Tab-separated table of C-alpha atoms and ligand atoms in Angstrom:
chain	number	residue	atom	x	y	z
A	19	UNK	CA	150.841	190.705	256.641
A	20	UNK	CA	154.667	189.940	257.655
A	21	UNK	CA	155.018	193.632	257.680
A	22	UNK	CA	152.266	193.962	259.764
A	23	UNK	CA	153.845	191.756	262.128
A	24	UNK	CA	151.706	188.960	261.808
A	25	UNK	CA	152.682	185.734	261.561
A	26	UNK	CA	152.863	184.581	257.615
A	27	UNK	CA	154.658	180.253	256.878
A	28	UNK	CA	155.757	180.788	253.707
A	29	UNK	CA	155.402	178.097	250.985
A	30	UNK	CA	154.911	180.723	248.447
A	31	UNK	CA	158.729	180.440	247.214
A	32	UNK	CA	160.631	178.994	244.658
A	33	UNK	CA	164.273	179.274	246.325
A	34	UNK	CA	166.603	176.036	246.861
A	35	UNK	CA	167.015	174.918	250.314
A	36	UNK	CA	170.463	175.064	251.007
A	37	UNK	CA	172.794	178.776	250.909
A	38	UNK	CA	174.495	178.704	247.630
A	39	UNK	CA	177.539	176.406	248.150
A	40	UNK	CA	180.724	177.785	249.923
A	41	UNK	CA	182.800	176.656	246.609
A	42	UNK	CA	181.038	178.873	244.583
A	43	UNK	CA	180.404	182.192	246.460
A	44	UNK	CA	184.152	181.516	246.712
A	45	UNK	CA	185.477	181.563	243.314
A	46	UNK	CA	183.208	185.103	242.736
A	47	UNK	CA	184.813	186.532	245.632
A	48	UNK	CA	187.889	185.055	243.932
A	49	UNK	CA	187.134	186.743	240.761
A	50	UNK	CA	186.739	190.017	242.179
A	51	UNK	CA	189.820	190.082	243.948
A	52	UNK	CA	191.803	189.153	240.831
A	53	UNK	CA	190.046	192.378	238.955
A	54	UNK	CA	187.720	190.164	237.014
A	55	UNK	CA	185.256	192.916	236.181
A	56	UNK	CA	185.856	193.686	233.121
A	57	UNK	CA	183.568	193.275	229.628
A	58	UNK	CA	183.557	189.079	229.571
A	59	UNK	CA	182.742	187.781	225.623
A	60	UNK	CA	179.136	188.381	225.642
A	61	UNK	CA	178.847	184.798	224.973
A	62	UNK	CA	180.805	183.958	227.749
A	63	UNK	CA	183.947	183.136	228.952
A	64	UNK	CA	186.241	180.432	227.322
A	65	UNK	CA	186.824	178.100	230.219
A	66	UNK	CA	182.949	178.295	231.323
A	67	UNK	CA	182.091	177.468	227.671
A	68	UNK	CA	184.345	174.369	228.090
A	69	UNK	CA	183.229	173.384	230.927
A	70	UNK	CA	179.271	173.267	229.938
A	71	UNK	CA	180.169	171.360	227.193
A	72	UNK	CA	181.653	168.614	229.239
A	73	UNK	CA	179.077	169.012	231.505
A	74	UNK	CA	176.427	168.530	229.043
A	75	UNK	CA	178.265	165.181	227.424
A	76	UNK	CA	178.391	163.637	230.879
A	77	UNK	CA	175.735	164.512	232.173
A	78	UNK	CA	172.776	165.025	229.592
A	79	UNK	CA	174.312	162.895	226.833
A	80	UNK	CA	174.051	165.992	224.565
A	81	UNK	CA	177.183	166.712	222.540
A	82	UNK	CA	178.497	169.785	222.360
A	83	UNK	CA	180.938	172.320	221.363
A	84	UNK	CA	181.781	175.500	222.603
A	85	UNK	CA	180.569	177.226	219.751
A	86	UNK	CA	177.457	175.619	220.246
A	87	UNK	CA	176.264	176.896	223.912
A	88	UNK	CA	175.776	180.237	224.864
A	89	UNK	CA	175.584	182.194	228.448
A	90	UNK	CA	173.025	183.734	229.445
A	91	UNK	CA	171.108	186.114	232.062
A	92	UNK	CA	169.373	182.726	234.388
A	93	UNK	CA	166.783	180.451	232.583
A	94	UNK	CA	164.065	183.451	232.312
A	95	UNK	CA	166.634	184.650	229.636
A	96	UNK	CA	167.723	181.907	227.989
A	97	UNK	CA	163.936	180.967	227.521
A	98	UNK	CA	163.235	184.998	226.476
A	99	UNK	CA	165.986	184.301	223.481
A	100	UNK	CA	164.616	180.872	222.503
A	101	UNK	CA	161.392	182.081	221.823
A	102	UNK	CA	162.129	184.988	219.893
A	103	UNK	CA	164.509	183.051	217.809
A	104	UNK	CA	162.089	180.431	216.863
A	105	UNK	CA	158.273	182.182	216.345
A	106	UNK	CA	157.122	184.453	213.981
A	107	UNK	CA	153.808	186.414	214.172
A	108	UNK	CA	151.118	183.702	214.642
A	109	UNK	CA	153.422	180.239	215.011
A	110	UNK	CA	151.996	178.362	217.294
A	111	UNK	CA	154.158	177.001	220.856
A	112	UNK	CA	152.510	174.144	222.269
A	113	UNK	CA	152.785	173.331	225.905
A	114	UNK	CA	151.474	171.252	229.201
A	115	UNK	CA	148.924	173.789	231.608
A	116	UNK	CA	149.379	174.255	234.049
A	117	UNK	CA	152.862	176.054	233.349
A	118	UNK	CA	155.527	177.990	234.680
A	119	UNK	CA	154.093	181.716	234.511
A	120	UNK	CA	156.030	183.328	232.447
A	121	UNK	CA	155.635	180.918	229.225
A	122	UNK	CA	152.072	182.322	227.854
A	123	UNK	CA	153.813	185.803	227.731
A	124	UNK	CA	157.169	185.044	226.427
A	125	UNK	CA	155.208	182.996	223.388
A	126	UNK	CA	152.818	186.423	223.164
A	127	UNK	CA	155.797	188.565	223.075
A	128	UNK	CA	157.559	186.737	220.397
A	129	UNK	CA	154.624	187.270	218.115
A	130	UNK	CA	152.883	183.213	218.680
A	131	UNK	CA	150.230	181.894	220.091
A	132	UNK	CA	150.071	179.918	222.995
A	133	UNK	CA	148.236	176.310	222.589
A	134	UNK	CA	147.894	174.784	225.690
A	135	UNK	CA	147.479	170.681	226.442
A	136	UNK	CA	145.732	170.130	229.899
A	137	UNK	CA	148.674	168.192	232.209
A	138	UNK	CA	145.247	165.553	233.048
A	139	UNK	CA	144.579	164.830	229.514
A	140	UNK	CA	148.448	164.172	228.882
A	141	UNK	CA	148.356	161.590	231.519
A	142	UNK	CA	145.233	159.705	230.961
A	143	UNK	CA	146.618	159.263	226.837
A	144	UNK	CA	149.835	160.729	226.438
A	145	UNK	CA	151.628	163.669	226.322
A	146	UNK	CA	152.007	162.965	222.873
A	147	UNK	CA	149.225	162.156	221.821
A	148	UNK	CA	147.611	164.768	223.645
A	149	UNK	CA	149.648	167.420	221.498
A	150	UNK	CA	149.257	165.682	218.231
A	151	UNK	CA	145.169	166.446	218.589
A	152	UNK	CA	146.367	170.355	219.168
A	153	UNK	CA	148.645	170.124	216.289
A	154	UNK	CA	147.347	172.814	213.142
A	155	UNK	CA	149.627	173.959	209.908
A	156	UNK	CA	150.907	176.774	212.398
A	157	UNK	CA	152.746	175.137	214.913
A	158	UNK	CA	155.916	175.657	215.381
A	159	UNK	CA	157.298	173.942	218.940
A	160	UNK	CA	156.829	172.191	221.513
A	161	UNK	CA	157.999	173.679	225.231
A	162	UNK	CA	159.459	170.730	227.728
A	163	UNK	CA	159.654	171.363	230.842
A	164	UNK	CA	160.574	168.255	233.060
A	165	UNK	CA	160.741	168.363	236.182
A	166	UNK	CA	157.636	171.071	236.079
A	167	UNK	CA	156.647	173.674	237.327
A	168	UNK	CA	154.330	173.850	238.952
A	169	UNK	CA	153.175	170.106	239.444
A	170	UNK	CA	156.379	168.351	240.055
A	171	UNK	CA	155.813	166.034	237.445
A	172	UNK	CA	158.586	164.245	235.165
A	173	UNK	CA	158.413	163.288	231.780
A	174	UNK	CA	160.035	159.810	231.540
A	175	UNK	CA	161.724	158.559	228.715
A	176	UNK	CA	159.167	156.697	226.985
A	177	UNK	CA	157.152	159.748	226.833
A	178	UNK	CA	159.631	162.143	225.728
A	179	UNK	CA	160.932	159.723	223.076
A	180	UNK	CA	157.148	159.362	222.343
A	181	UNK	CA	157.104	163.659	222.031
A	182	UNK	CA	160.737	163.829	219.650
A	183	UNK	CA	159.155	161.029	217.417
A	184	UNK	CA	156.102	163.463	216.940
A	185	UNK	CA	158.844	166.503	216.897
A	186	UNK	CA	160.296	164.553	213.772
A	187	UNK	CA	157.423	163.375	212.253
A	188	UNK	CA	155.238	167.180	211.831
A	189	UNK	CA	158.897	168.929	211.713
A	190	UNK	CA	158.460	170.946	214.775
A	191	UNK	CA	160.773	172.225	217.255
A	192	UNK	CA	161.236	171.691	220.928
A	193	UNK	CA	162.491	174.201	223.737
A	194	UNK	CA	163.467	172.205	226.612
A	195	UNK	CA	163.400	173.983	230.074
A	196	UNK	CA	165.614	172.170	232.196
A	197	UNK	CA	165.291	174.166	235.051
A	198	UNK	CA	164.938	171.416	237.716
A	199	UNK	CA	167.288	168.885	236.040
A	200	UNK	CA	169.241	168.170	239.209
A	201	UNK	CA	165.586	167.872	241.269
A	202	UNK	CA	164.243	164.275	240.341
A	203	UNK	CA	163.224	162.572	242.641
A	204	UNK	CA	161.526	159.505	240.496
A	205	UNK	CA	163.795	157.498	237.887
A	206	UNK	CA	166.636	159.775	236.016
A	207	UNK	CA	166.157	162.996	234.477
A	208	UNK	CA	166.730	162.707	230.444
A	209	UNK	CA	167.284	165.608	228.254
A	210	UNK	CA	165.094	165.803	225.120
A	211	UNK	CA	167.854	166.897	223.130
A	212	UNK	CA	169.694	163.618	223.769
A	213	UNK	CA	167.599	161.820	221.830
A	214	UNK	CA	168.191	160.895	218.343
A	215	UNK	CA	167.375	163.143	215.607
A	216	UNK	CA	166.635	165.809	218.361
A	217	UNK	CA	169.669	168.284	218.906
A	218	UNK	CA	169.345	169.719	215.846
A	219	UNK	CA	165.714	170.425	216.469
A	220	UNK	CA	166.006	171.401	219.892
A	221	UNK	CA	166.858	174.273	221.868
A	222	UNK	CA	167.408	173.507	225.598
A	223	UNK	CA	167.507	175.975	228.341
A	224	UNK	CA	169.663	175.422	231.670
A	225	UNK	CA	170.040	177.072	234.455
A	226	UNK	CA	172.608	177.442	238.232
A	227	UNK	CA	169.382	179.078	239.897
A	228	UNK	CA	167.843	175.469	241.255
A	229	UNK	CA	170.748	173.097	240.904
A	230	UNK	CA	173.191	175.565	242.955
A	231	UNK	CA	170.931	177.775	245.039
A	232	UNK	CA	172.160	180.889	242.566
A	233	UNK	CA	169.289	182.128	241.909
A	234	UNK	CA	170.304	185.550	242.795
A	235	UNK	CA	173.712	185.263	240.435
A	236	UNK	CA	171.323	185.190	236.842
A	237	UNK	CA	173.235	182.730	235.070
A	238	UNK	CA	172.632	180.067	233.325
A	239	UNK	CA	173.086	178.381	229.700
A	240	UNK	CA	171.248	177.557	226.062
A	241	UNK	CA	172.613	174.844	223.934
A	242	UNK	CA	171.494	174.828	220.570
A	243	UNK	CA	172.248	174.053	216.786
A	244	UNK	CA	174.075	176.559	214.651
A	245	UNK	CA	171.323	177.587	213.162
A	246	UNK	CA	169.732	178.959	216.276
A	247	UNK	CA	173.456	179.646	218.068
A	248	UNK	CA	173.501	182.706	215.410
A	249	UNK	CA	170.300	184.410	216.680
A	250	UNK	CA	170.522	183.601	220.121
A	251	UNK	CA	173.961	185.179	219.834
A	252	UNK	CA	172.733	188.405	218.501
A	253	UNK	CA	169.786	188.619	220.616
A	254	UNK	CA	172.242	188.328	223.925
A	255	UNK	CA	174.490	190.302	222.614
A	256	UNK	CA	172.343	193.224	221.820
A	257	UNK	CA	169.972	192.468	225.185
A	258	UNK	CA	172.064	192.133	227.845
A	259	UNK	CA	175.705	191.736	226.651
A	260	UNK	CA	176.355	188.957	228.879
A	261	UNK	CA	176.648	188.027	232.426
A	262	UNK	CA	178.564	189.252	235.086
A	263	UNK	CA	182.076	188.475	235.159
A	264	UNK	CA	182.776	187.066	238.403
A	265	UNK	CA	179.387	185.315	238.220
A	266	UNK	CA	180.809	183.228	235.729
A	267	UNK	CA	183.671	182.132	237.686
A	268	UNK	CA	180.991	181.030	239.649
A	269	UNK	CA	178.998	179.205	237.163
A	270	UNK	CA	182.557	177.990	236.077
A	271	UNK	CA	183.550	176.618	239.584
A	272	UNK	CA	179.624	174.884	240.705
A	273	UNK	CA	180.291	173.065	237.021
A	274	UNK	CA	183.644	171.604	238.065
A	275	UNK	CA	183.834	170.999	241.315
A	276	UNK	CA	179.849	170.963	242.255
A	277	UNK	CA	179.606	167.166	241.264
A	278	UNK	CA	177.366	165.165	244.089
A	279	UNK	CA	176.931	168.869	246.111
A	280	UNK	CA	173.054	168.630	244.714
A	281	UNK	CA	173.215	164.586	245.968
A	282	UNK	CA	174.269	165.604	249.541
A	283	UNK	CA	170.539	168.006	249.266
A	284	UNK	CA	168.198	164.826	248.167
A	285	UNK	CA	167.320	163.350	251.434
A	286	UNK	CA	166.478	166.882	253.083
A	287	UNK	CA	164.141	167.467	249.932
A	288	UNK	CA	162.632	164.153	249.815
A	289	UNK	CA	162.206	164.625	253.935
A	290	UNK	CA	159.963	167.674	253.058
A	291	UNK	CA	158.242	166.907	250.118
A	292	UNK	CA	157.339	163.506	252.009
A	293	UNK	CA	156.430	165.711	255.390
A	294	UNK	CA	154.319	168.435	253.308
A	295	UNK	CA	152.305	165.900	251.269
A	296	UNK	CA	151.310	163.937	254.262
A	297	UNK	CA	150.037	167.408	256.342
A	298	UNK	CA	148.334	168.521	252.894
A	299	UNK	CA	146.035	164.795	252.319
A	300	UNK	CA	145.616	165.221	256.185
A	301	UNK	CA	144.046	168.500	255.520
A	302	UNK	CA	141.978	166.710	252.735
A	303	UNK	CA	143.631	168.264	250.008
A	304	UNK	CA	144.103	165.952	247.035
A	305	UNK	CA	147.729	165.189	245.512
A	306	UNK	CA	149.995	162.981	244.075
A	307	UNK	CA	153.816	163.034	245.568
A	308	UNK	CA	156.248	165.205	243.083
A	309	UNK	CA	158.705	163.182	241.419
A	310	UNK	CA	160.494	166.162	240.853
A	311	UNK	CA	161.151	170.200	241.114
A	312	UNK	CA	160.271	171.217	244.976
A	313	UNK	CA	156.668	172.271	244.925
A	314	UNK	CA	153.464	170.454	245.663
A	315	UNK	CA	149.803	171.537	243.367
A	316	UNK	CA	147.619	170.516	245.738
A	317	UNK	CA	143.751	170.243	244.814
A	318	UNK	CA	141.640	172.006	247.084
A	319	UNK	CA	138.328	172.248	245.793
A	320	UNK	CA	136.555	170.055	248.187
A	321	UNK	CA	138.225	172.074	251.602
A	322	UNK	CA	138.671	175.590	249.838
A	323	UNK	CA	136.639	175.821	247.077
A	324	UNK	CA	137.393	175.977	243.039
A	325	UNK	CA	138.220	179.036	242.555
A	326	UNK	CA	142.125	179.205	243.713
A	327	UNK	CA	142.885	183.310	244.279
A	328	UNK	CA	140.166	182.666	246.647
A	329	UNK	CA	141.180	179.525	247.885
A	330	UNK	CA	144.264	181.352	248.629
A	331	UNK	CA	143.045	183.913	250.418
A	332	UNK	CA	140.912	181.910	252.646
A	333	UNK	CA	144.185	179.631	253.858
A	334	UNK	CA	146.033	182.770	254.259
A	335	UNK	CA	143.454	184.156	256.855
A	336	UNK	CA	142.563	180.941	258.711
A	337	UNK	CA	145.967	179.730	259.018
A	338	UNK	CA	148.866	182.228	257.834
A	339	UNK	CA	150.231	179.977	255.264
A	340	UNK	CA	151.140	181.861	251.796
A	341	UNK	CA	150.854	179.760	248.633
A	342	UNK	CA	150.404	180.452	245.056
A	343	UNK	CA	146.602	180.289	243.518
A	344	UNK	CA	146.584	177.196	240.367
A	345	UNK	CA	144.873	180.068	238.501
A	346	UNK	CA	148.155	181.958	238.039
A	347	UNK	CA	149.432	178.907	236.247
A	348	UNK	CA	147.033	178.448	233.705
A	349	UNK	CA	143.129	177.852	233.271
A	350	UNK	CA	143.811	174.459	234.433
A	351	UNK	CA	145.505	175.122	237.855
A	352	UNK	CA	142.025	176.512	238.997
A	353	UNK	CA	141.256	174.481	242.043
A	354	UNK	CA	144.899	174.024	243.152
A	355	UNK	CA	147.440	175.582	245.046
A	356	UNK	CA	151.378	175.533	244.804
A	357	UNK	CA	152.799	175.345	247.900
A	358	UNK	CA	156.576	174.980	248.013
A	359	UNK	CA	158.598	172.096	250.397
A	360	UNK	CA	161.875	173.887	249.610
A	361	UNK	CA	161.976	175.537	253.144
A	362	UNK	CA	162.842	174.917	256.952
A	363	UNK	CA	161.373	171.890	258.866
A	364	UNK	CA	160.539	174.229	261.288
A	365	UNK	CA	158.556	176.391	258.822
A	366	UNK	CA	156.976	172.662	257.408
A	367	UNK	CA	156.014	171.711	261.128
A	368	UNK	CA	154.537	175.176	261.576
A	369	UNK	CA	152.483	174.584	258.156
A	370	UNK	CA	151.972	170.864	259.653
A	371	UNK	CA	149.839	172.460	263.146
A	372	UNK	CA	148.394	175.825	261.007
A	373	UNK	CA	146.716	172.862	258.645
A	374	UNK	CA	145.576	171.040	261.294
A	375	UNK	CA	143.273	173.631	262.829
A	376	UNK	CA	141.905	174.619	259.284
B	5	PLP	N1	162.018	177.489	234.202
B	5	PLP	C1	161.226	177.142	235.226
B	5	PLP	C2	160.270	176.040	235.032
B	5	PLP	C3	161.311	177.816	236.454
B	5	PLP	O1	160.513	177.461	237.468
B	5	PLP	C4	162.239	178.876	236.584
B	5	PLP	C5	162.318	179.626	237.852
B	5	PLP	O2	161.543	179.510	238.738
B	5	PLP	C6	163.050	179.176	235.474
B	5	PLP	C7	162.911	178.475	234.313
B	5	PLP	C8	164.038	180.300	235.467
B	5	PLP	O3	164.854	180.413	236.510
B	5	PLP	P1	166.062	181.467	236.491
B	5	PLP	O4	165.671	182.599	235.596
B	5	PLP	O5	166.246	181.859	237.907
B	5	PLP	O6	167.212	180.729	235.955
């Protein structure tokens, strides 16, 4: 449509707000100058590996040691290599739906079957509880991901203690997608993995993309136990070989000297989710406010209908706004649509008036 020059307000997206930080884009540039483009260890360089360790103490309680975290290509690969490290043909990977795309396939690809736990039924028990009914001799994990995508919702602590108890008790593992760490908006974020008797069971899976606007540099980072550090080693190593050297200085430099840039970002995220949920319930779509990630799954049966690709379609027409059908993330997303507050006020106030005449 934007190429046929008509008028399209994106909420579609999952990009950060801000332009990646001048620090950062500064030490690649830096990087390149110095002739930093040569063959980096494929599990990356020395000084980054040091400095996600620290990083990880500090920040996510989760002790580490170099030898212990690994570089890889952005979260999409660190999450590739944790799957295919932990499931063999039929293991079963348990997880919240709706989902972040790409999960259903990476568990398919590494040979398991994906059990999905409907995000509803999680909240009226518990998340827990709801994945103890799914549980069957053939599970294997559990994926995390808090903050979520696509609802915005945050595991707190009592629930994730509640899911490593369960982790401990069946002997399962967990693969924590941390993706949106440095986007909660509700209470403190807490890494699975800091919990006791969790690191060694846990394989957690960071990324720059979200908490430095890099999502065009494909870094990010794995922590695991040595157990898992020697496959996810191999499987880097004979995938992609690493990441870019000079991208790694820029990992390196958002990790040291990045502290409180994400802070400085709240209030113009918590301006737009705050903005986009009030034009949504005005529009009579049904949703709660995100407490974290940037995107709001908006039920919009009773305005557009339950079935969300068409749902889609029909905002699209009336009003030009792009958004993502539920559908694509999971059975349960049907009747919802992701629309993303990461963007412009401008581009919120045009969604705001577009709504408004639905
Ligand atoms: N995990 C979740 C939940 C995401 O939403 C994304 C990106 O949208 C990722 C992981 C991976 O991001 P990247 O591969 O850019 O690091």
């Amino acid at each position: 449509m934007a190429a046929a020059g008509k008028k399209v307000i994106r909420l579609e997206g999952g990009e950060p707000i801000p332009p990646t930080p001048p620090f950062v884009i500064d030490a690649i540039k830096g990087a390149l100058d110095r002739g930093e483009t040569r063959y980096a260890p494929s599990s990356g360089i020395p000084k980054l590996l040091e400095a996600i360790c620290a990083k990880l103490q500090q920040k996510n309680g989760i002790a580490a040691e170099p030898g212990g975290v690994i570089v890889v290509n952005g979260g999409a690969h660190g999450l590739f290599c944790s799957f295919q490290a932990t499931l063999d043909e039929g293991d079963e990977a348990i997880f919240l739906s709706p989902y972040w795309t790409p999960i259903r396939d990476l568990v398919r690809y590494a040979g398991g079957e994906p059990v999905m736990v409907p995000w509803d039924e999680a909240e009226k028990t518990s998340p827990a509880a709801a994945i103890e009914r799914r549980l069957t001799p053939r599970s294997r994990l559990i994926y995390v991901n808090s903050p979520s995508n696509p609802t915005g919702r945050v595991l707190d602590r009592a629930a994730l203690e509640a899911i490593a108890q369960l982790a401990i008790q069946r002997d399962l593992l967990v693969i924590a997608d941390e993706a949106y760490e440095d986007l909660t908006w509700d209470g403190d974020h807490v890494s699975i993995a800091s919990l006791p008797g969790m690191a060694e069971r846990t394989i957690t899976v960071f990324t720059l993309s979200k908490s430095y606007a890099l999502t065009g540099g494909r870094i990010g980072y794995v922590v695991a136990s040595p157990t898992f550090m020697e496959v996810l080693r191999k499987l880097v190593l004979n995938s992609t070989n690493g990441v870019s050297t000079p991208t790694q200085f820029g990992a390196l430099a958002a990790l040291t000297e990045g502290a409180g840039w994400i802070e400085e970002k709240r209030a113009e995220y918590l301006q737009r989710r705050d903005f986009l949920v009030a034009a949504a319930r005005a529009a009579g779509f049904e949703c709660s406010i995100p407490a974290g990630a940037f995107y709001l799954f908006a039920n919009v049966r009773e305005r557009l209908g339950s079935d969300s690709w068409g749902a889609m379609k029909q905002l699209l027409d009336a009003t030009g706004i792009a958004t993502v059908p539920g559908a694509v993330f999971g059975a349960e997303g049907e009747g919802h649509l992701r629309m993303s507050y990461s963007t412009s006020m401008k581009v919120l106030e045009e969604a705001d008036a577009a709504l408004r005449r639905l």
